[in-house]
mmCIF file of C-alpha atoms in Angstrom:
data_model
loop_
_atom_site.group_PDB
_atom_site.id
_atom_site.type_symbol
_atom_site.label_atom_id
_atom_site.label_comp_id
_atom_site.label_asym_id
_atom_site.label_seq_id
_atom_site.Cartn_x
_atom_site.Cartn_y
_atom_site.Cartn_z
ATOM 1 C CA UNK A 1 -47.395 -56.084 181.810
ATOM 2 C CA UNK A 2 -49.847 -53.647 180.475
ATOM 3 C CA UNK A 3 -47.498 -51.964 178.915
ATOM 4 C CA UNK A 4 -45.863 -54.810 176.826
ATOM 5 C CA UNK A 5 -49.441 -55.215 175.439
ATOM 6 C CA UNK A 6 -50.111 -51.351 174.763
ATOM 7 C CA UNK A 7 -46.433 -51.970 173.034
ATOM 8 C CA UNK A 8 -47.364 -55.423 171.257
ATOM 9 C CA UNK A 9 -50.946 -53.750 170.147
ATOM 10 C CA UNK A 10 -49.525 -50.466 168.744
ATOM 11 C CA UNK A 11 -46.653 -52.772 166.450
ATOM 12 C CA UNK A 12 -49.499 -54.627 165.171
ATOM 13 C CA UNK A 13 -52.430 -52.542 164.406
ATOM 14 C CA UNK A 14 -49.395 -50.429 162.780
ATOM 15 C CA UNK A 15 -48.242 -53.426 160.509
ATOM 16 C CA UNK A 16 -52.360 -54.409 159.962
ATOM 17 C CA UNK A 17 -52.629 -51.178 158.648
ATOM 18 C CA UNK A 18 -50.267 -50.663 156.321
ATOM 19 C CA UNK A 19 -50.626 -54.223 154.844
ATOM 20 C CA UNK A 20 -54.352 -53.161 154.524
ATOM 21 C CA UNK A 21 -54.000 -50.006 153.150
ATOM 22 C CA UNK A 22 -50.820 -50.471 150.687
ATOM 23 C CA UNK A 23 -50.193 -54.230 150.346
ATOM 24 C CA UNK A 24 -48.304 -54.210 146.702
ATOM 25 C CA UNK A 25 -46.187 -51.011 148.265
ATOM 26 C CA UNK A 26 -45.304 -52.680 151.016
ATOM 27 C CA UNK A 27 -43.751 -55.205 149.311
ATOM 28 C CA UNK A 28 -41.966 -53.111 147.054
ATOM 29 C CA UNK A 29 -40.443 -51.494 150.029
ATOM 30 C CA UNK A 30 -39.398 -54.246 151.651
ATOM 31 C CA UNK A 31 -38.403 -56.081 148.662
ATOM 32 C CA UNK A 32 -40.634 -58.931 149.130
ATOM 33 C CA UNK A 33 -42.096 -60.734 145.923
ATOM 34 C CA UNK A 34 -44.494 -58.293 144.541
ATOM 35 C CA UNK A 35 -47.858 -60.408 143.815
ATOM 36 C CA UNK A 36 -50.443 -59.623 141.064
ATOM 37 C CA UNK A 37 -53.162 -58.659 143.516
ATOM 38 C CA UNK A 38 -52.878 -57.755 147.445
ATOM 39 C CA UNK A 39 -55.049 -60.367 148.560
ATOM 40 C CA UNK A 40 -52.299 -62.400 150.896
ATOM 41 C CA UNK A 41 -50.944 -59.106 152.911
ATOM 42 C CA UNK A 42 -54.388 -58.106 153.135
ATOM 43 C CA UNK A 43 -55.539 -60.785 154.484
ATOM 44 C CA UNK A 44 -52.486 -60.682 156.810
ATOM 45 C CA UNK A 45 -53.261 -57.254 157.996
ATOM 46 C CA UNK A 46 -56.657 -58.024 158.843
ATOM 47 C CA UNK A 47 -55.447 -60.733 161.181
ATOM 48 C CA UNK A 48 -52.754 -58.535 162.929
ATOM 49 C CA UNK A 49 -55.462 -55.695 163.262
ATOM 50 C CA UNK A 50 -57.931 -58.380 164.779
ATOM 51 C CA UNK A 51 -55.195 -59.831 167.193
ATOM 52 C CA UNK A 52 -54.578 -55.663 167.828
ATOM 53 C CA UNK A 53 -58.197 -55.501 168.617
ATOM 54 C CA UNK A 54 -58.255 -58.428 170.485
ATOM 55 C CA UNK A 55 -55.455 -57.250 172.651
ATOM 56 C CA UNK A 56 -57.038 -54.270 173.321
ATOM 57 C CA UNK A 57 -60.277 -55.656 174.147
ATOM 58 C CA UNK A 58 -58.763 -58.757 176.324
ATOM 59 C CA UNK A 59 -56.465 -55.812 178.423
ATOM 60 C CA UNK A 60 -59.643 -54.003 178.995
ATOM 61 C CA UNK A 61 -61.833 -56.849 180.639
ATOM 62 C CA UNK A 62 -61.012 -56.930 184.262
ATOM 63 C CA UNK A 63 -60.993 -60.746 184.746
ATOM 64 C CA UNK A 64 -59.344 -61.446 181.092
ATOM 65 C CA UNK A 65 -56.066 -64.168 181.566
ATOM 66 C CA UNK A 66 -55.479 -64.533 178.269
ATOM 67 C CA UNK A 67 -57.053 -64.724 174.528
ATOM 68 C CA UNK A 68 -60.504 -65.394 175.043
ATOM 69 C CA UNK A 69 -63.577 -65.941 173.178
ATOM 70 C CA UNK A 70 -63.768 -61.979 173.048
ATOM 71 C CA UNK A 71 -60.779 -62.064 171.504
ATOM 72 C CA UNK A 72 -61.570 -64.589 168.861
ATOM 73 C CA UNK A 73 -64.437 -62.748 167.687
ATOM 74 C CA UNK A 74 -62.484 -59.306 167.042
ATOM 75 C CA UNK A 75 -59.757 -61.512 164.947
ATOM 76 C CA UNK A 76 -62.902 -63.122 163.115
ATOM 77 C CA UNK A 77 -64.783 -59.865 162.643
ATOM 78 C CA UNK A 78 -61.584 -58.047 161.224
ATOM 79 C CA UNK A 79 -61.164 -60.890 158.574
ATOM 80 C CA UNK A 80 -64.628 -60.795 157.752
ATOM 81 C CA UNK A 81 -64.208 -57.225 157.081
ATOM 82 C CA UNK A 82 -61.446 -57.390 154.903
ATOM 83 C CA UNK A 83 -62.575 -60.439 152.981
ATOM 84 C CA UNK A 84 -65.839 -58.839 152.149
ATOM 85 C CA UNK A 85 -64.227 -55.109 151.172
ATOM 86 C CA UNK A 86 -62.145 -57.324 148.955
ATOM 87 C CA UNK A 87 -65.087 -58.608 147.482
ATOM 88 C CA UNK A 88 -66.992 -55.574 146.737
ATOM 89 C CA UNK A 89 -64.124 -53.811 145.448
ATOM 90 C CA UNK A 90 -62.907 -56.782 143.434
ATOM 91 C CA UNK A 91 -59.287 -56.752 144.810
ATOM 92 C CA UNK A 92 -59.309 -60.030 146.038
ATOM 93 C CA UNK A 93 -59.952 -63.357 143.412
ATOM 94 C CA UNK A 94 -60.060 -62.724 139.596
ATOM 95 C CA UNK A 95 -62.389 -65.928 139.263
ATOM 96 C CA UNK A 96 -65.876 -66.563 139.835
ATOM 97 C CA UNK A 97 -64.334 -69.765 141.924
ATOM 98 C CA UNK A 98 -62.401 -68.080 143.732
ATOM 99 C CA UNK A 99 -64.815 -65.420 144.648
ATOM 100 C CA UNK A 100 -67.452 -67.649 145.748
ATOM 101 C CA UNK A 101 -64.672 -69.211 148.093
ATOM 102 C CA UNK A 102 -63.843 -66.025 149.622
ATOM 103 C CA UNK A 103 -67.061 -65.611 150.261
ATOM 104 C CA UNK A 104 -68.191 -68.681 151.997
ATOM 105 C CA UNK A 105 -65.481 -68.260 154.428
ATOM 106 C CA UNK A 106 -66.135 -64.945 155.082
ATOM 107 C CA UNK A 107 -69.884 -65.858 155.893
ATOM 108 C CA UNK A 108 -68.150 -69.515 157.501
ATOM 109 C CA UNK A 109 -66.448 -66.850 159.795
ATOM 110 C CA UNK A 110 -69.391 -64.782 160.399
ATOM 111 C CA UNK A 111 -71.384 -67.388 161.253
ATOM 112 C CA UNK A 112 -68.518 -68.821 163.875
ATOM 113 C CA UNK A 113 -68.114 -65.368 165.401
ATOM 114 C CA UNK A 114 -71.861 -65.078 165.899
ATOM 115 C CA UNK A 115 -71.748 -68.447 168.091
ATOM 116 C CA UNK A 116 -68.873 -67.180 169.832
ATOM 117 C CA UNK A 117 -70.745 -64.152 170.554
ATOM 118 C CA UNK A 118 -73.169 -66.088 172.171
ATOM 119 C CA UNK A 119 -71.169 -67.621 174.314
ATOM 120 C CA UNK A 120 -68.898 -64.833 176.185
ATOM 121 C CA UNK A 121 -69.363 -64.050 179.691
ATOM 122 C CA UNK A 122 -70.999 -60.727 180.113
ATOM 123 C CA UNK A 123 -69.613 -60.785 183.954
#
């Protein structure tokens, strides 16, 4: 079992990565639509590097049986990241609207991964 998750965690921290790093490449390569702006695969490689970390982290915690609120807060974290890099760099939304949406759900997210925080077992 631990190995289909080391497995599982490697293919997606792998894919995270190289949506994060080279989203309009990527779809290039795989001759997807290319967009404008890599927003959308970034976006989508922040969520399969948080559900990489989260894998990680849940195989590491000795009474873990499943996804947990651990878990949650890695995939929340790793969004938050990317949706405020995107800001600062101004990859993300070419509008004022749609920067001040991106980042209201990054704080939204923030916010939600703080309460989570608070409420994980430290046992």
């Amino acid at each position: 079992m631990q190995q289909l998750l080391f497995v599982e965690m490697v293919l997606k921290l792998a894919a995270g990565c190289v949506l994060v790093l080279l989203p309009l490449t990527t779809s290039r390569v795989l001759g997807l639509p290319k967009p404008e702006r890599g927003l959308w695969h970034r976006l989508l490689g922040a969520v399969l590097l948080g559900i990489a970390g989260a894998i990680y982290l849940e195989g590491r915690l000795p009474q873990s049986s499943g996804l947990g609120l651990a878990g949650l807060v890695v995939i929340n974290l790793a969004a938050v990241a990317i949706l405020f890099s995107s800001l600062v760099l101004n990859l993300g939304a070419s509008t004022g609207r749609g920067r001040t949406i991106l980042a209201l759900t990054a704080l939204l997210l923030l916010g939600l991964s703080l309460l989570e925080i608070a409420h994980v077992p430290m046992n």
